[in-house]
Structure formats: C-alpha cells, structure tokens
Amino acid sequence: MRSWVIVMGVLLASGASAQTLSGSPTITDGDTLKVAGKTVRLHGIDAPEGNQQCVRADGEYLCGRSSTEALMRLVGKSEVSCEQRDVDRYRRIVGVCWVGKTNLNSEMVRLGWARAYTQYSRDYVGQESEARAAKRGIWQGPHTAPWDWRKERRK
C-alpha cells in the first residue's frame, strides 16, 4: 500500500497523469501503434525499423516489415487497452498494451520480433532469452539491434 501512495504522490507532484487508452488500433510498426488518436510506443521493447534487413537461412529479408506484420497478427481485429507508463521525448505515450490477457510488449519479444530495450527496462529479458534460444523471429540469423541500426543511419 505504501509504494502505491508513493507512486501516486510522484505522479501528482510531477503533474503527470497516467491514462489507459482503449480502442481499435492502427499498427505503425513492430513497437508503435495508434489508439484513440494517440501514438503509443510499446514500453521496454525495440523492434526493427520498417526498412531494416536481417539475415536468415534463405537470405536477407525485411525484418522490420516482418515485425510489423507480427504485431498486426497479434492484434487482428481486436481492440487493445494500453496503460501509460511514461511519455517519450517525441511526446508519444510509452505504455504496455494488451489484447485480452495477452501482453503485446511481452509477446513481441517472446516471438522474436522485438528485443528487450534494456536501456529503459529489464521487463522482457527472459522473453528475449527464450526467443534467442528457440531462434524465433530476428534470432533466426544475424541482425543489428534496432537502436544500433538507427544510430548507424544517423551518421
């Protein structure tokens, strides 16, 4: 109970107001969607960028596109519910999103279509280890971490 009071006190003192967004989403990429007119970046994960390529046994492929398609399959025609955790420097809501009881953030990492973004959270490290061991998604072959891929493109 005490930790809840502390969290609420911090939120009130900072002027931040956590919110829950629900509705039919538009999938932007493997770690971003729009819900109720707001852009939501999935907390604690980082997916390959749209035109990022990875390698697997049959050659190079657009793993960013594959990641986006994986999130589209997970959501299907369902509504999502997103719990705000933060707001990033681009003023996007950073949150954890659900379809029913399925945590989309966790599932994207577990399926291998996103990486645990340990710079911001360690919530999905176990799911990443599982995906890597099973060679799922981007773990089918060599790939550049999305954060490194973006950094290389900015040079």
C-alpha positions as a printed NumPy array, in Angstrom:
array([[  0.   ,   0.   ,   0.   ],
       [  2.795,   2.383,   0.9  ],
       [  4.508,   2.018,  -2.522],
       [  1.196,   2.838,  -4.248],
       [  0.903,   6.025,  -2.199],
       [  4.481,   6.964,  -3.135],
       [  3.841,   6.346,  -6.843],
       [  0.659,   8.412,  -6.776],
       [  2.475,  11.174,  -4.901],
       [  5.231,  11.256,  -7.519],
       [  2.675,  11.375, -10.348],
       [  0.741,  14.18 ,  -8.702],
       [  3.881,  16.143,  -7.863],
       [  5.217,  15.836, -11.416],
       [  1.929,  16.891, -12.967],
       [  1.881,  13.648, -14.965],
       [ -1.359,  11.801, -15.304],
       [ -1.244,   8.163, -16.258],
       [ -4.018,   7.091, -18.55 ],
       [ -5.437,   3.991, -20.134],
       [ -6.325,   4.12 , -23.81 ],
       [ -8.63 ,   1.588, -25.42 ],
       [ -9.908,   1.022, -28.903],
       [ -9.211,  -0.368, -32.339],
       [ -5.574,   0.352, -33.112],
       [ -3.677,   1.247, -36.242],
       [ -0.33 ,  -0.547, -36.272],
       [  2.524,   1.77 , -37.238],
       [  5.404,  -0.676, -36.858],
       [  6.518,  -3.516, -34.6  ],
       [  6.63 ,  -1.383, -31.472],
       [  4.263,   1.515, -32.169],
       [  0.519,   1.83 , -32.644],
       [ -2.178,   4.458, -32.573],
       [ -5.1  ,   4.098, -30.201],
       [ -7.847,   6.639, -29.603],
       [ -5.955,   9.192, -31.677],
       [ -2.747,   8.859, -29.622],
       [  0.569,   7.314, -30.639],
       [  1.703,   4.621, -28.211],
       [  5.284,   3.33 , -28.168],
       [  5.451,  -0.109, -26.551],
       [  7.345,   0.135, -23.263],
       [ 10.533,  -1.871, -22.788],
       [ 10.858,  -3.217, -26.312],
       [ 12.524,  -2.148, -29.551],
       [ 11.54 ,  -3.655, -32.898],
       [ 13.447,  -3.472, -36.19 ],
       [ 12.717,  -0.396, -38.285],
       [ 10.472,  -0.715, -41.357],
       [ 13.251,  -0.939, -43.944],
       [ 15.736,  -2.754, -41.7  ],
       [ 17.082,  -6.004, -43.096],
       [ 18.122,  -9.112, -41.193],
       [ 19.533, -12.45 , -42.327],
       [ 18.163, -15.973, -42.068],
       [ 18.904, -19.278, -43.817],
       [ 17.157, -18.247, -47.063],
       [ 18.948, -14.876, -47.208],
       [ 18.217, -11.272, -46.305],
       [ 14.671, -10.17 , -45.537],
       [ 12.924,  -7.042, -44.317],
       [ 12.715,  -7.923, -40.642],
       [ 11.145,  -4.544, -39.861],
       [  8.225,  -5.391, -42.104],
       [  8.032,  -8.886, -40.589],
       [  7.92 ,  -7.349, -37.117],
       [  5.08 ,  -5.014, -38.112],
       [  3.163,  -7.931, -39.615],
       [  3.669,  -9.952, -36.418],
       [  2.083,  -7.179, -34.328],
       [ -0.776,  -6.946, -36.841],
       [ -1.385, -10.706, -36.473],
       [ -1.321, -10.487, -32.669],
       [ -3.887,  -7.692, -32.644],
       [ -6.031,  -8.959, -35.506],
       [ -9.379,  -7.168, -35.418],
       [ -9.354,  -6.917, -31.625],
       [ -9.443,  -3.807, -29.535],
       [ -6.402,  -3.049, -27.404],
       [ -6.   ,  -1.488, -23.995],
       [ -2.794,   0.447, -23.302],
       [ -1.624,   1.52 , -19.857],
       [  0.603,   4.585, -19.929],
       [  3.993,   4.265, -18.247],
       [  5.677,   7.426, -19.5  ],
       [  5.854,   9.999, -22.294],
       [  8.962,   9.979, -24.502],
       [ 10.91 ,  12.884, -25.971],
       [  8.708,  12.766, -29.095],
       [  5.636,  13.201, -26.856],
       [  4.422,   9.686, -27.574],
       [  2.789,   7.723, -24.807],
       [  5.018,   4.864, -23.695],
       [  2.859,   2.043, -22.475],
       [  2.053,  -1.599, -22.034],
       [ -0.676,  -2.764, -24.387],
       [ -2.976,  -5.75 , -24.118],
       [ -5.372,  -7.72 , -26.285],
       [ -7.462,  -9.518, -23.727],
       [ -4.949, -11.17 , -21.396],
       [ -2.099, -11.061, -23.945],
       [  0.61 ,  -8.529, -23.15 ],
       [  1.641,  -7.341, -26.628],
       [  5.004,  -5.979, -25.447],
       [  5.963,  -9.31 , -23.916],
       [  4.613, -11.385, -26.783],
       [  6.502,  -9.413, -29.463],
       [  9.764, -10.137, -27.647],
       [  8.846, -13.776, -26.91 ],
       [  8.07 , -14.35 , -30.584],
       [ 11.419, -12.824, -31.542],
       [ 10.063,  -9.801, -33.44 ],
       [ 11.345,  -7.23 , -30.937],
       [ 14.225,  -7.006, -28.493],
       [ 14.14 ,  -6.182, -24.82 ],
       [ 15.069,  -2.487, -24.673],
       [ 17.247,  -2.833, -21.578],
       [ 18.326,   0.816, -21.7  ],
       [ 14.812,   1.591, -20.418],
       [ 13.519,  -1.625, -18.852],
       [ 14.522,  -5.174, -17.965],
       [ 10.899,  -6.382, -18.045],
       [ 11.311,  -8.596, -21.116],
       [ 14.838, -10.003, -20.77 ],
       [ 13.518, -13.508, -20.052],
       [ 11.312, -13.462, -23.162],
       [ 14.284, -12.352, -25.266],
       [ 16.413, -15.208, -23.929],
       [ 13.622, -17.642, -24.783],
       [ 13.27 , -16.272, -28.342],
       [ 17.034, -16.308, -28.911],
       [ 17.366, -19.918, -27.69 ],
       [ 14.464, -21.016, -29.932],
       [ 15.811, -18.971, -32.907],
       [ 12.472, -17.216, -33.373],
       [ 11.925, -14.108, -35.473],
       [ 15.026, -11.94 , -35.818],
       [ 17.011, -14.564, -33.896],
       [ 16.906, -16.864, -36.974],
       [ 20.196, -15.305, -38.014],
       [ 22.473, -12.314, -37.567],
       [ 20.857,  -8.935, -37.135],
       [ 21.726,  -5.483, -35.901],
       [ 19.939,  -4.305, -32.775],
       [ 17.352,  -1.693, -33.803],
       [ 18.966,   1.006, -31.623],
       [ 22.352,   0.367, -33.324],
       [ 20.743,   0.295, -36.771],
       [ 19.182,   3.723, -36.183],
       [ 22.454,   5.079, -34.834],
       [ 24.31 ,   3.909, -37.969],
       [ 21.736,   5.613, -40.202],
       [ 22.133,   8.944, -38.371],
       [ 25.861,   9.082, -39.19 ]])
